[in-house]
Short mmCIF file of C-alpha atoms in Angstrom, two decimals:
data_model
loop_
_atom_site.label_atom_id
_atom_site.label_comp_id
_atom_site.label_asym_id
_atom_site.label_seq_id
_atom_site.Cartn_x
_atom_site.Cartn_y
_atom_site.Cartn_z
CA MET A 16 0.00 0.00 0.00
CA LYS A 17 1.74 3.15 -1.22
CA ILE A 18 2.20 6.18 1.05
CA LEU A 19 2.20 9.32 -1.10
CA SER A 20 3.64 12.77 -0.68
CA THR A 21 1.29 15.71 -1.13
CA ASP A 22 2.94 16.52 -4.47
CA ALA A 23 2.47 12.94 -5.66
CA MET A 24 -1.20 13.05 -4.65
CA ARG A 25 -1.67 16.30 -6.56
CA GLU A 26 -0.19 14.58 -9.60
CA VAL A 27 -2.65 11.69 -9.19
CA ASP A 28 -5.51 14.22 -9.13
CA ARG A 29 -4.08 15.96 -12.20
CA LEU A 30 -3.84 12.73 -14.15
CA ALA A 31 -7.41 11.81 -13.22
CA ILE A 32 -8.69 15.21 -14.37
CA GLU A 33 -6.53 15.84 -17.44
CA GLU A 34 -5.78 12.37 -18.80
CA LEU A 35 -8.86 10.43 -17.74
CA GLY A 36 -11.22 13.37 -18.06
CA VAL A 37 -12.78 13.04 -14.61
CA PRO A 38 -13.99 16.56 -13.67
CA GLY A 39 -12.47 17.94 -10.49
CA VAL A 40 -15.90 18.55 -9.03
CA VAL A 41 -16.68 14.83 -9.48
CA LEU A 42 -13.56 13.95 -7.49
CA MET A 43 -14.75 16.37 -4.82
CA GLU A 44 -18.19 14.74 -4.78
CA ASN A 45 -16.64 11.27 -4.47
CA ALA A 46 -14.43 12.48 -1.64
CA ALA A 47 -17.44 13.92 0.16
CA LEU A 48 -19.46 10.74 -0.22
CA GLY A 49 -16.58 8.64 1.12
CA ALA A 50 -16.17 10.98 4.08
CA VAL A 51 -19.88 10.90 4.87
CA GLU A 52 -19.99 7.10 4.82
CA ALA A 53 -17.00 6.86 7.16
CA ALA A 54 -18.25 9.60 9.48
CA LEU A 55 -21.69 8.02 9.89
CA ALA A 56 -20.09 4.63 10.51
CA GLU A 57 -18.11 6.31 13.31
CA ALA A 58 -21.20 8.05 14.73
CA PRO A 59 -24.18 5.99 13.52
CA ASN A 60 -26.67 7.65 15.87
CA ALA A 61 -25.77 11.21 14.98
CA GLU A 62 -28.77 13.40 14.21
CA SER A 63 -26.92 16.71 13.86
CA ALA A 64 -23.50 17.86 12.74
CA VAL A 65 -21.30 20.92 12.32
CA VAL A 66 -18.88 21.07 9.39
CA PHE A 67 -16.01 23.55 9.72
CA CYS A 68 -15.21 24.70 6.19
CA GLY A 69 -11.94 26.49 5.54
CA PRO A 70 -10.61 28.22 2.42
CA GLY A 71 -9.65 26.35 -0.74
CA ASN A 72 -10.63 22.89 -1.87
CA ASN A 73 -10.67 21.45 1.63
CA GLY A 74 -13.47 23.89 2.41
CA GLY A 75 -15.16 22.79 -0.82
CA ASP A 76 -14.98 19.20 0.42
CA GLY A 77 -16.58 20.35 3.66
CA LEU A 78 -19.45 22.10 1.91
CA ALA A 79 -20.15 18.97 -0.16
CA ILE A 80 -20.03 16.85 3.02
CA ALA A 81 -22.44 19.21 4.77
CA ARG A 82 -24.88 18.93 1.87
CA HIS A 83 -24.73 15.11 1.78
CA LEU A 84 -25.21 14.89 5.56
CA ALA A 85 -28.29 17.08 5.25
CA VAL A 86 -29.61 14.87 2.45
CA ARG A 87 -29.18 11.90 4.83
CA GLY A 88 -31.56 13.65 7.25
CA LEU A 89 -29.14 15.27 9.71
CA GLU A 90 -29.53 18.86 10.87
CA VAL A 91 -26.29 20.42 9.64
CA VAL A 92 -24.50 23.70 10.23
CA ALA A 93 -21.70 24.57 7.80
CA LEU A 94 -19.49 27.06 9.64
CA ILE A 95 -17.46 28.84 6.96
CA ALA A 96 -14.12 30.33 8.04
CA THR A 97 -12.02 31.44 5.09
CA GLY A 98 -10.09 34.34 6.60
CA GLY A 99 -11.75 36.65 4.10
CA GLN A 100 -10.82 34.60 1.03
CA ASP A 101 -13.37 33.90 -1.69
CA TYR A 102 -13.99 30.41 -3.00
CA THR A 103 -12.86 29.64 -6.54
CA GLY A 104 -13.04 26.71 -8.94
CA ASP A 105 -14.65 23.51 -7.70
CA ALA A 106 -14.99 24.89 -4.16
CA LEU A 107 -17.01 27.80 -5.56
CA VAL A 108 -19.33 25.31 -7.29
CA GLN A 109 -19.91 23.56 -3.97
CA HIS A 110 -20.52 26.88 -2.21
CA ARG A 111 -23.16 27.91 -4.74
CA VAL A 112 -24.97 24.56 -4.40
CA ALA A 113 -24.82 24.75 -0.60
CA CYS A 114 -26.28 28.26 -0.65
CA LYS A 115 -29.22 27.04 -2.73
CA MET A 116 -29.79 24.19 -0.22
CA SER A 117 -29.86 26.57 2.73
CA GLY A 118 -32.94 25.87 4.80
CA MET A 119 -33.26 22.27 3.60
CA GLY A 120 -31.64 20.81 6.70
CA LEU A 121 -28.49 22.82 5.96
CA GLU A 122 -27.62 26.16 7.56
CA LEU A 123 -24.62 28.21 6.43
CA ARG A 124 -22.93 30.48 8.93
CA VAL A 125 -19.95 32.67 8.06
CA LEU A 126 -17.26 33.44 10.62
CA ASP A 127 -15.93 36.83 9.57
CA ALA A 128 -12.17 37.29 9.43
CA GLY A 129 -10.89 38.38 12.82
CA ALA A 130 -14.17 37.64 14.61
CA GLU A 131 -14.21 35.93 18.00
CA VAL A 132 -14.70 32.19 17.63
CA ALA A 133 -16.24 31.51 21.05
CA PRO A 134 -19.84 32.57 20.21
CA ALA A 135 -19.83 30.51 17.00
CA LEU A 136 -18.56 27.45 18.83
CA GLU A 137 -21.00 27.85 21.68
CA ALA A 138 -23.87 27.88 19.17
CA VAL A 139 -22.94 24.43 17.85
CA ALA A 140 -21.76 22.83 21.11
CA GLY A 141 -24.82 20.60 21.35
CA VAL A 142 -24.56 18.82 17.99
CA ASP A 143 -23.63 15.15 17.69
CA LEU A 144 -20.73 15.23 15.23
CA ALA A 145 -17.98 17.66 14.17
CA ILE A 146 -16.31 17.57 10.76
CA ASP A 147 -12.96 19.33 10.33
CA ALA A 148 -12.58 20.56 6.73
CA LEU A 149 -10.53 23.67 7.46
CA PHE A 150 -7.16 22.78 5.95
CA GLY A 151 -5.79 19.77 4.08
CA THR A 152 -2.47 18.05 3.50
CA GLY A 153 -0.70 20.98 1.86
CA LEU A 154 -0.64 23.36 4.83
CA SER A 155 2.90 24.73 5.11
CA ARG A 156 2.88 26.96 8.19
CA SER A 157 1.59 26.98 11.73
CA LEU A 158 -1.97 28.15 12.26
CA GLU A 159 -2.28 31.53 13.98
CA GLY A 160 -4.90 33.96 15.17
CA GLN A 161 -8.50 33.07 14.43
CA PHE A 162 -7.63 29.67 12.94
CA ALA A 163 -5.54 28.68 15.95
CA ASP A 164 -8.39 29.73 18.24
CA LEU A 165 -10.85 27.79 16.12
CA VAL A 166 -8.72 24.63 16.33
CA ALA A 167 -8.44 24.93 20.10
CA GLY A 168 -12.20 25.40 20.35
CA ILE A 169 -12.99 22.41 18.15
CA ASN A 170 -10.69 20.23 20.27
CA ALA A 171 -12.65 21.28 23.35
CA LEU A 172 -16.01 20.21 21.88
CA ALA A 173 -17.48 17.12 23.56
CA MET A 174 -18.35 15.22 20.40
CA PRO A 175 -16.60 12.90 17.92
CA THR A 176 -14.41 14.81 15.47
CA VAL A 177 -13.78 13.58 11.93
CA ALA A 178 -10.99 15.19 9.91
CA VAL A 179 -11.21 15.45 6.14
CA ASP A 180 -7.97 14.29 4.46
CA LEU A 181 -5.81 15.39 7.42
CA PRO A 182 -6.43 17.10 10.77
CA SER A 183 -6.08 20.85 10.27
CA GLY A 184 -2.70 22.11 11.45
CA LEU A 185 -0.70 19.15 10.11
CA ASN A 186 1.33 18.91 6.93
CA GLY A 187 0.87 15.70 4.95
CA ASP A 188 4.61 15.23 4.41
CA GLN A 189 5.72 15.76 8.00
CA GLN A 190 5.50 13.55 11.08
CA ASN A 191 5.71 16.54 13.43
CA PRO A 192 2.75 18.95 13.76
CA LEU A 193 3.35 22.46 12.46
CA GLY A 194 1.75 23.96 15.58
CA PRO A 195 -1.85 24.06 16.86
CA HIS A 196 -3.81 21.22 15.26
CA ILE A 197 -7.03 19.23 15.42
CA GLU A 198 -7.03 16.06 17.53
CA ALA A 199 -9.35 13.86 15.47
CA ASP A 200 -11.07 10.64 16.41
CA LEU A 201 -11.20 9.62 12.76
CA THR A 202 -9.48 10.89 9.63
CA VAL A 203 -10.86 10.15 6.18
CA THR A 204 -8.19 10.49 3.53
CA PHE A 205 -8.47 9.86 -0.17
CA ALA A 206 -6.85 7.33 -2.52
CA ALA A 207 -3.68 6.84 -0.43
CA LEU A 208 -2.09 7.44 2.94
CA LYS A 209 0.31 10.31 3.55
CA VAL A 210 3.31 10.44 5.91
CA ALA A 211 1.40 12.29 8.63
CA HIS A 212 -1.21 9.52 8.75
CA VAL A 213 1.41 6.89 9.55
CA PHE A 214 4.17 8.36 11.70
CA PRO A 215 3.79 9.75 15.22
CA PRO A 216 3.26 12.23 16.68
CA ALA A 217 1.17 13.46 13.74
CA ALA A 218 -0.44 10.04 13.37
CA ALA A 219 -1.74 10.24 16.93
CA ALA A 220 -3.65 13.41 15.99
CA ALA A 221 -5.22 11.62 13.03
CA GLY A 222 -6.80 8.94 15.20
CA LYS A 223 -8.23 6.06 13.20
CA VAL A 224 -7.56 6.50 9.48
CA VAL A 225 -9.87 5.39 6.67
CA ILE A 226 -8.94 5.57 2.98
CA ALA A 227 -11.92 6.56 0.87
CA ASP A 228 -12.27 5.78 -2.84
CA LEU A 229 -12.09 8.73 -5.22
CA GLY A 230 -13.43 6.71 -8.14
CA ILE A 231 -10.08 6.66 -9.96
CA PRO A 232 -8.09 3.58 -11.05
CA PHE A 233 -5.80 2.16 -8.39
CA ASP A 234 -3.08 2.05 -11.04
CA LEU A 235 -2.78 5.84 -10.85
CA VAL A 236 -1.73 5.57 -7.21
CA GLU A 237 0.67 2.70 -7.89
CA ARG A 238 2.33 4.67 -10.70
CA ALA A 239 2.73 7.77 -8.55
CA GLU A 240 6.22 8.86 -7.61
CA GLY A 241 7.46 7.61 -4.25
CA ASP A 242 9.07 4.60 -2.60
CA LEU A 243 7.33 4.52 0.79
CA HIS A 244 4.85 1.71 1.45
CA LEU A 245 2.66 0.35 4.26
CA LEU A 246 2.86 -3.42 4.64
CA ASP A 247 -0.49 -5.11 4.08
CA ALA A 248 -1.59 -8.58 5.18
CA ASP A 249 -3.14 -9.40 1.81
CA ASP A 250 0.14 -8.65 0.04
CA LEU A 251 2.18 -10.73 2.48
CA ALA A 252 -0.16 -13.73 2.60
CA PRO A 253 1.03 -15.23 -0.72
CA LEU A 254 4.51 -15.66 0.80
CA LEU A 255 3.02 -18.46 2.93
CA GLY A 256 2.07 -21.07 0.38
CA PRO A 257 0.99 -24.57 1.47
CA ARG A 258 3.71 -27.03 2.40
CA PRO A 259 4.00 -30.13 0.19
CA ARG A 260 2.40 -33.23 1.69
CA VAL A 261 5.61 -35.20 1.11
CA ALA A 262 7.88 -32.57 2.70
CA HIS A 263 10.58 -33.39 5.25
CA LYS A 264 12.52 -31.17 7.65
CA GLY A 265 15.36 -30.66 5.20
CA ASP A 266 12.98 -28.90 2.83
CA PHE A 267 12.53 -26.01 5.26
CA GLY A 268 16.12 -25.08 5.87
CA HIS A 269 18.72 -25.38 8.59
CA LEU A 270 19.41 -22.19 10.53
CA LEU A 271 22.53 -21.57 12.58
CA VAL A 272 21.93 -19.26 15.56
CA VAL A 273 25.02 -17.60 17.03
CA ALA A 274 24.02 -16.02 20.33
CA GLY A 275 24.30 -15.92 24.09
CA SER A 276 26.94 -15.44 26.79
CA ILE A 277 27.20 -15.80 30.55
CA GLY A 278 24.20 -13.95 31.99
CA LYS A 279 22.51 -13.77 28.57
CA SER A 280 21.68 -17.37 27.77
CA GLY A 281 18.02 -16.33 27.41
CA ALA A 282 18.90 -14.38 24.25
CA ALA A 283 20.08 -17.58 22.58
CA VAL A 284 17.02 -19.50 23.78
CA LEU A 285 14.54 -16.91 22.53
CA THR A 286 16.26 -16.60 19.15
CA ALA A 287 16.39 -20.36 18.61
CA GLN A 288 12.83 -20.97 19.79
CA ALA A 289 11.52 -18.18 17.57
CA ALA A 290 13.26 -19.79 14.60
CA VAL A 291 11.47 -23.05 15.34
CA ARG A 292 8.12 -21.27 15.56
CA ALA A 293 8.81 -19.46 12.28
CA GLY A 294 9.09 -22.74 10.43
CA ALA A 295 12.78 -23.59 10.12
CA GLY A 296 13.15 -27.32 9.56
CA LEU A 297 16.28 -27.52 11.71
CA VAL A 298 17.90 -25.08 14.12
CA THR A 299 21.40 -25.39 15.57
CA ALA A 300 22.63 -22.87 18.12
CA ALA A 301 26.34 -22.12 18.46
CA VAL A 302 26.67 -20.86 22.03
CA PRO A 303 29.62 -20.30 24.40
CA GLU A 304 30.51 -23.56 26.13
CA SER A 305 29.84 -21.89 29.48
CA ILE A 306 26.07 -21.74 28.77
CA LEU A 307 25.70 -24.89 26.68
CA GLU A 308 24.03 -26.90 29.42
CA THR A 309 21.62 -24.09 30.27
CA PHE A 310 20.69 -23.64 26.63
CA GLU A 311 20.08 -27.33 26.01
CA ALA A 312 17.78 -27.57 29.01
CA ALA A 313 15.69 -24.63 27.83
CA SER A 314 15.47 -25.32 24.08
CA ILE A 315 14.69 -28.99 23.56
CA GLU A 316 13.59 -28.74 19.90
CA THR A 317 16.96 -27.44 18.73
CA MET A 318 20.52 -28.71 18.44
CA SER A 319 23.61 -26.99 19.79
CA THR A 320 27.35 -26.76 19.39
CA PRO A 321 29.82 -25.20 21.87
CA LEU A 322 32.05 -22.20 21.21
CA PRO A 323 35.36 -22.01 23.12
CA ILE A 324 35.77 -19.12 25.57
CA SER A 325 38.77 -17.45 27.15
CA ALA A 326 39.59 -17.19 30.84
CA ALA A 327 37.88 -13.78 30.78
CA GLY A 328 34.63 -15.42 29.65
CA GLU A 329 34.59 -13.93 26.14
CA LEU A 330 34.83 -15.87 22.88
CA ALA A 331 38.29 -17.30 22.44
CA GLY A 332 40.24 -16.96 19.20
CA GLU A 333 39.46 -20.57 18.28
CA ALA A 334 35.76 -19.66 18.19
CA HIS A 335 36.16 -18.39 14.63
CA ALA A 336 37.16 -21.81 13.34
CA ALA A 337 34.37 -23.39 15.39
CA LEU A 338 31.84 -21.05 13.77
CA VAL A 339 33.13 -21.83 10.29
CA ARG A 340 32.65 -25.53 11.00
CA ALA A 341 29.20 -24.94 12.47
CA ALA A 342 28.08 -23.03 9.37
CA ARG A 343 28.82 -25.92 7.04
CA GLY A 344 25.66 -27.40 5.61
CA LYS A 345 23.45 -24.61 6.94
CA ASN A 346 21.15 -22.44 4.84
CA ALA A 347 21.34 -19.18 6.82
CA VAL A 348 22.80 -17.65 9.99
CA ALA A 349 21.21 -15.45 12.68
CA LEU A 350 23.89 -13.77 14.76
CA GLY A 351 24.27 -11.34 17.60
CA PRO A 352 21.78 -11.54 20.49
CA GLY A 353 23.61 -11.58 23.82
CA LEU A 354 27.05 -12.44 22.40
CA GLY A 355 28.88 -9.72 24.31
CA THR A 356 30.75 -6.60 23.26
CA SER A 357 34.37 -7.23 24.26
CA SER A 358 36.99 -6.35 21.67
CA GLY A 359 37.94 -9.99 21.17
CA THR A 360 34.36 -11.10 20.63
CA ALA A 361 33.75 -8.16 18.27
CA GLU A 362 36.76 -9.12 16.15
CA ILE A 363 35.53 -12.71 15.83
CA ILE A 364 32.04 -11.47 14.88
CA ARG A 365 33.41 -9.20 12.16
CA SER A 366 35.72 -11.77 10.60
CA PHE A 367 33.09 -14.51 10.66
CA CYS A 368 30.38 -12.31 9.14
CA LEU A 369 32.64 -11.06 6.36
CA ASP A 370 33.92 -14.55 5.52
CA LEU A 371 30.47 -16.19 5.66
CA GLU A 372 28.98 -17.17 2.31
CA LEU A 373 25.43 -17.67 3.57
CA PRO A 374 22.40 -15.39 4.03
CA LEU A 375 22.81 -13.58 7.34
CA VAL A 376 20.68 -11.61 9.80
CA VAL A 377 22.63 -9.52 12.33
CA ASP A 378 21.22 -8.07 15.54
CA ALA A 379 22.26 -6.63 18.91
CA ASP A 380 25.92 -7.27 19.79
CA GLY A 381 26.56 -8.40 16.23
CA LEU A 382 25.65 -4.88 15.11
CA THR A 383 27.70 -3.23 17.83
CA ALA A 384 30.76 -5.06 16.49
CA PHE A 385 30.33 -3.03 13.29
CA ALA A 386 29.83 0.36 14.98
CA GLY A 387 31.25 3.00 12.65
CA ARG A 388 31.98 0.31 10.05
CA LEU A 389 28.60 -0.02 8.40
CA GLY A 390 30.08 -0.05 4.90
CA LYS A 391 31.98 -3.27 5.68
CA PHE A 392 28.78 -5.24 5.12
CA ARG A 393 29.07 -4.44 1.41
CA GLU A 394 32.12 -6.73 1.31
CA ARG A 395 29.93 -9.76 2.04
CA GLY A 396 28.36 -9.94 -1.38
CA ARG A 397 25.57 -12.14 0.03
CA GLU A 398 22.07 -11.58 1.39
CA THR A 399 22.27 -9.55 4.61
CA ILE A 400 19.61 -8.21 6.97
CA LEU A 401 20.41 -5.84 9.84
CA THR A 402 17.85 -5.36 12.65
CA PRO A 403 18.93 -2.39 14.81
CA HIS A 404 17.02 -0.36 17.34
CA PRO A 405 17.65 3.42 17.15
CA GLY A 406 20.67 3.30 19.48
CA GLU A 407 22.34 0.55 17.49
CA LEU A 408 21.60 2.30 14.21
CA GLY A 409 23.09 5.49 15.62
CA ARG A 410 26.32 3.63 16.47
CA LEU A 411 26.44 2.12 13.00
CA LEU A 412 26.00 5.53 11.38
CA GLY A 413 28.19 7.42 13.85
CA VAL A 414 25.35 9.69 15.03
CA GLY A 415 23.36 10.05 18.23
CA THR A 416 20.25 8.06 19.02
CA GLU A 417 18.28 11.30 19.07
CA ASP A 418 19.36 12.00 15.48
CA VAL A 419 17.99 8.65 14.35
CA VAL A 420 14.71 9.18 16.21
CA ALA A 421 14.34 12.67 14.70
CA ASP A 422 14.70 11.31 11.15
CA ARG A 423 13.87 7.62 11.13
CA LEU A 424 13.11 7.52 7.42
CA GLY A 425 16.30 9.27 6.42
CA SER A 426 18.39 7.21 8.82
CA VAL A 427 17.12 3.82 7.69
CA ARG A 428 17.49 4.79 4.03
CA ARG A 429 21.06 5.92 4.63
CA ALA A 430 21.91 2.71 6.49
CA ALA A 431 20.54 0.49 3.73
CA GLY A 432 22.35 2.50 1.08
CA GLU A 433 25.72 2.45 2.86
CA SER A 434 25.57 -1.21 3.89
CA GLY A 435 23.96 -2.70 0.81
CA ALA A 436 21.79 -4.66 3.24
CA ILE A 437 18.11 -4.81 4.11
CA VAL A 438 17.78 -2.75 7.31
CA VAL A 439 14.94 -3.18 9.81
CA LEU A 440 14.74 -0.18 12.15
CA LYS A 441 12.76 -1.47 15.12
CA GLY A 442 10.29 0.63 17.07
CA HIS A 443 6.76 1.96 16.75
CA ARG A 444 5.97 1.57 13.06
CA SER A 445 9.11 -0.49 12.37
CA LEU A 446 10.73 0.40 9.05
CA ILE A 447 12.26 -1.97 6.50
CA ALA A 448 14.58 -0.32 3.96
CA ASP A 449 16.22 -1.77 0.87
CA PRO A 450 19.46 -0.47 -0.69
CA GLN A 451 17.54 1.02 -3.63
CA GLY A 452 15.75 3.48 -1.33
CA GLY A 453 12.43 1.72 -0.82
CA VAL A 454 11.01 1.81 2.72
CA TYR A 455 8.21 -0.37 4.05
CA VAL A 456 6.29 0.44 7.23
CA SER A 457 4.91 -2.30 9.47
CA PRO A 458 1.54 -1.39 11.01
CA THR A 459 1.72 -4.16 13.66
CA GLY A 460 3.17 -4.07 17.17
CA ASN A 461 2.54 -2.21 20.42
CA PRO A 462 4.41 -0.56 23.33
CA GLY A 463 4.29 -3.75 25.36
CA MET A 464 6.91 -5.17 23.02
CA ALA A 465 9.46 -2.64 24.30
CA THR A 466 10.94 -5.26 26.59
CA GLY A 467 14.16 -7.24 26.73
CA GLY A 468 14.25 -10.19 24.35
CA SER A 469 11.61 -8.99 21.91
CA GLY A 470 14.28 -8.22 19.32
CA ASP A 471 15.83 -11.67 19.81
CA VAL A 472 12.51 -13.22 18.81
CA LEU A 473 12.45 -11.10 15.64
CA THR A 474 16.01 -12.15 14.78
CA GLY A 475 15.11 -15.83 15.04
CA MET A 476 11.97 -15.40 12.97
CA ILE A 477 13.72 -13.56 10.14
CA GLY A 478 16.60 -16.03 10.25
CA ALA A 479 14.17 -18.94 9.90
CA LEU A 480 12.56 -17.35 6.86
CA LEU A 481 15.99 -16.81 5.29
CA ALA A 482 16.83 -20.46 5.97
CA GLN A 483 13.63 -21.41 4.11
CA ARG A 484 15.17 -19.69 1.08
CA MET A 485 12.95 -16.62 1.16
CA ASP A 486 14.47 -13.53 -0.43
CA PRO A 487 15.82 -11.10 2.20
CA LEU A 488 13.35 -8.26 1.61
CA SER A 489 10.37 -10.60 1.87
CA ALA A 490 11.86 -12.30 4.93
CA ALA A 491 12.34 -8.95 6.67
CA GLN A 492 8.84 -7.76 5.76
CA LEU A 493 7.05 -10.97 6.72
CA GLY A 494 9.08 -11.52 9.88
CA THR A 495 8.57 -7.97 11.12
CA PHE A 496 4.84 -7.96 10.34
CA VAL A 497 4.13 -11.32 12.00
CA HIS A 498 6.38 -10.47 14.98
CA GLY A 499 4.27 -7.36 15.59
CA ALA A 500 1.02 -9.27 15.04
CA ALA A 501 2.09 -11.85 17.62
CA GLY A 502 2.83 -9.00 20.02
CA ASP A 503 -0.61 -7.52 19.42
CA ALA A 504 -2.28 -10.87 20.06
CA ALA A 505 -0.21 -11.39 23.22
CA ALA A 506 -1.01 -7.89 24.50
CA ALA A 507 -4.72 -8.51 23.97
CA GLU A 508 -4.40 -11.49 26.30
CA VAL A 509 -1.91 -10.41 28.99
CA GLY A 510 -1.88 -6.61 28.54
CA GLU A 511 0.93 -4.36 27.39
CA VAL A 512 2.32 -3.79 30.91
CA SER A 513 2.91 -7.47 31.63
CA LEU A 514 3.95 -8.53 28.13
CA ALA A 515 7.23 -10.51 28.11
CA ALA A 516 9.30 -11.56 25.10
CA GLY A 517 8.59 -15.21 25.84
CA ASP A 518 4.87 -14.51 25.47
CA LEU A 519 5.41 -13.71 21.80
CA LEU A 520 6.46 -17.28 21.05
CA GLY A 521 3.02 -18.59 21.96
CA TYR A 522 1.29 -16.28 19.48
CA VAL A 523 3.65 -16.61 16.52
CA PRO A 524 1.87 -19.77 15.26
CA SER A 525 -1.63 -18.26 15.20
CA SER A 526 -0.30 -15.08 13.58
CA PHE A 527 1.35 -17.06 10.79
CA GLU A 528 -1.79 -19.17 10.45
CA ALA A 529 -4.00 -16.09 10.11
CA LEU A 530 -1.88 -14.94 7.17
CA ALA A 531 -1.75 -18.41 5.66
CA GLY A 532 -5.54 -18.53 5.96
CA ARG A 533 -5.77 -15.41 3.84
CA ALA A 534 -3.67 -17.08 1.16
CA ARG A 535 -5.84 -20.20 1.26
CA PHE A 536 -9.01 -18.12 1.07
CA GLU A 537 -7.67 -16.23 -1.93
CA SER A 538 -6.92 -19.52 -3.66
CA VAL A 539 -10.37 -20.94 -2.89
CA ALA A 540 -12.15 -17.68 -3.76
CA SER A 541 -10.50 -17.66 -7.16
CA ARG A 542 -12.35 -20.92 -7.86
CA GLY A 543 -15.68 -19.35 -6.92
CA ALA A 544 -16.12 -20.91 -3.48
CA LYS A 545 -17.85 -19.06 -0.68
CA ALA A 546 -15.66 -17.01 1.67
CA VAL A 547 -14.83 -18.53 5.05
CA PRO A 548 -14.19 -16.09 7.93
CA VAL A 549 -10.88 -16.12 9.79
CA ALA A 550 -11.06 -18.09 13.02
CA PRO A 551 -11.66 -16.09 16.21
CA GLY A 552 -8.46 -15.00 17.88
CA SER A 553 -6.57 -14.90 14.59
CA GLU A 554 -7.49 -11.42 13.43
CA SER A 555 -4.38 -9.54 14.58
CA PRO A 556 -2.51 -9.47 11.25
CA ALA A 557 -5.48 -7.80 9.51
#
C-alpha cells in the first residue's frame, strides 16, 4: 500500500482530471461521499453535525459533506471560516450549491475574518458530530490567530471529530505537527495514505484512518512517484504457500543461531525458539561452552554446538574456526543476540560475518561489532539483513540516538544504502529499507513489546525465513509484520504492561496461520467458493 507525498497526490488528481477526463468537481463529490460514509459509521446515531469549512478545496470538500449529511436527514451547520478569502473553482461550485440548499436541513454560517470564535462554537456545542474541513495536507505553516483559536475550540467540543484528508494544522509530508492542530477521532483520507497519517506524533492526531475511494483507477496511485509503502496482510499472505504433503525437515532449511553469553543465555534460547516457531526445519545454536548446558535444558527442539571461551569469559580466538565448522551445511545464519561486546568477541564477529557465504541476519551485539563500520557489510556480497534499534543504528551511522529518532526515514534509508543490506529499524511503526531506497512500514506491534528479548525473537523469525530460502526483503517484511502481530495478540491477552518476550512465542503460530488462511481463502475464492471467515483470535494481522 503506497504512502504518497502531497505533491504525488496532486499529480494523481491531475492525471485523473486531465488524462482520464474526470472533472475535479466529481472527485470532490466522491471524496465527500466517502467521508460521509465513514463519518456516519463512526457516529451511527448522529442526528446533527457541524462542518467547519476552511478556504480552498478542503473547504469545498466540507461544503459537499455538509450537503450530503443534510440529504441523509441530519440537521447540519456549515461554519465557513475562510479568513476573508473567496472560494474559486470547484470549491465555488460547492458553495453555490450549498447556498441554494440553505434551509433544507443545511444552515450556512460565516465566521468573519478576525471575529471571536467563542460565540460561534457555543452555538454548535450541542450537535452530535464535528467535521474538520478547514485545511488539508498541503498546509505549510503553523496556524495563527483566528484559525488557531478555532482549532483549540474544536478540540474542546465534547463530540466525535472527523478530519477530512488530514487534521487541520498538520502537513501531509511531516510527522511533526506544524503547531496548533485538530485532535481527530477519525481521519478520512483519499486514494492513499500520507506520511502524517502513519508516523507519530502526527499520526496520533489523526486517530483512526480510513482511505476513501475517489473513483479513480488504483493504477494511478501505484504509478505515482514515491518509494514509501505500508505493509499489508493481503500482500504478504502469498509468501506463505501450502507445504507439500511429502515434505521433510530438510525442505525447510537449517538455521545456525550464534548467540548468548554468561548472563545472557536467554537471548540464545529466545532466538532459537523463535526460529522453530517461524518454520525452520532444523535449528542449531552455536553458544559459548559456558552456557551450553543451560541452553540445552531450555530449548529442547533445537541442536547446539559449543564455542570455546577465554579465561575472561569472552569468545576465544578458536571460536572463529568453530563457527566456520558450524556453518557448514546450513542455509542461513542469525547472529548477535547476547554475544557480548568485548573487543575480542567483536573481532571474531566481524571476521566470521565477512567470511560467511550464507544469508545472514545480524542483531544486537553483532551490530555493535560493526559500529562506525557499516560499509563493511558491502564486502559480504551475500544476502544480509540488519535489525537495529535506534541506538544501534546510531552507532552504525556514527550519530546520536536522538538524530535517528528525529529522522527515522532518512536514517534507515542511509543505512541500507551504505551497507547494501536490508535494514529493519525497530520501534513503533518499524521500518524496513532496501538499498535502492524503498522503505516499508509495518503497522503491527505495540508498546508492550518494548521489553528485553523482543528483538531476539524477531532475529530468530527472520533467520528462519531466510533459511527457508525466502528472499531477504520478503523475509524482513514478513518476519517484522508477524512479529508485531504476535505482540498484538499477546497484548490482547496479557496486557501491554505485563507482556514478556517469551509470550510472543506462543502467538507466533496463530499469527502465521491467520496470514496463511488469507492465502488459502484467496486460492479458494478464485475458484468461486464461498468465503470462510478467519477463526476467532486470529485477526491480529489484519
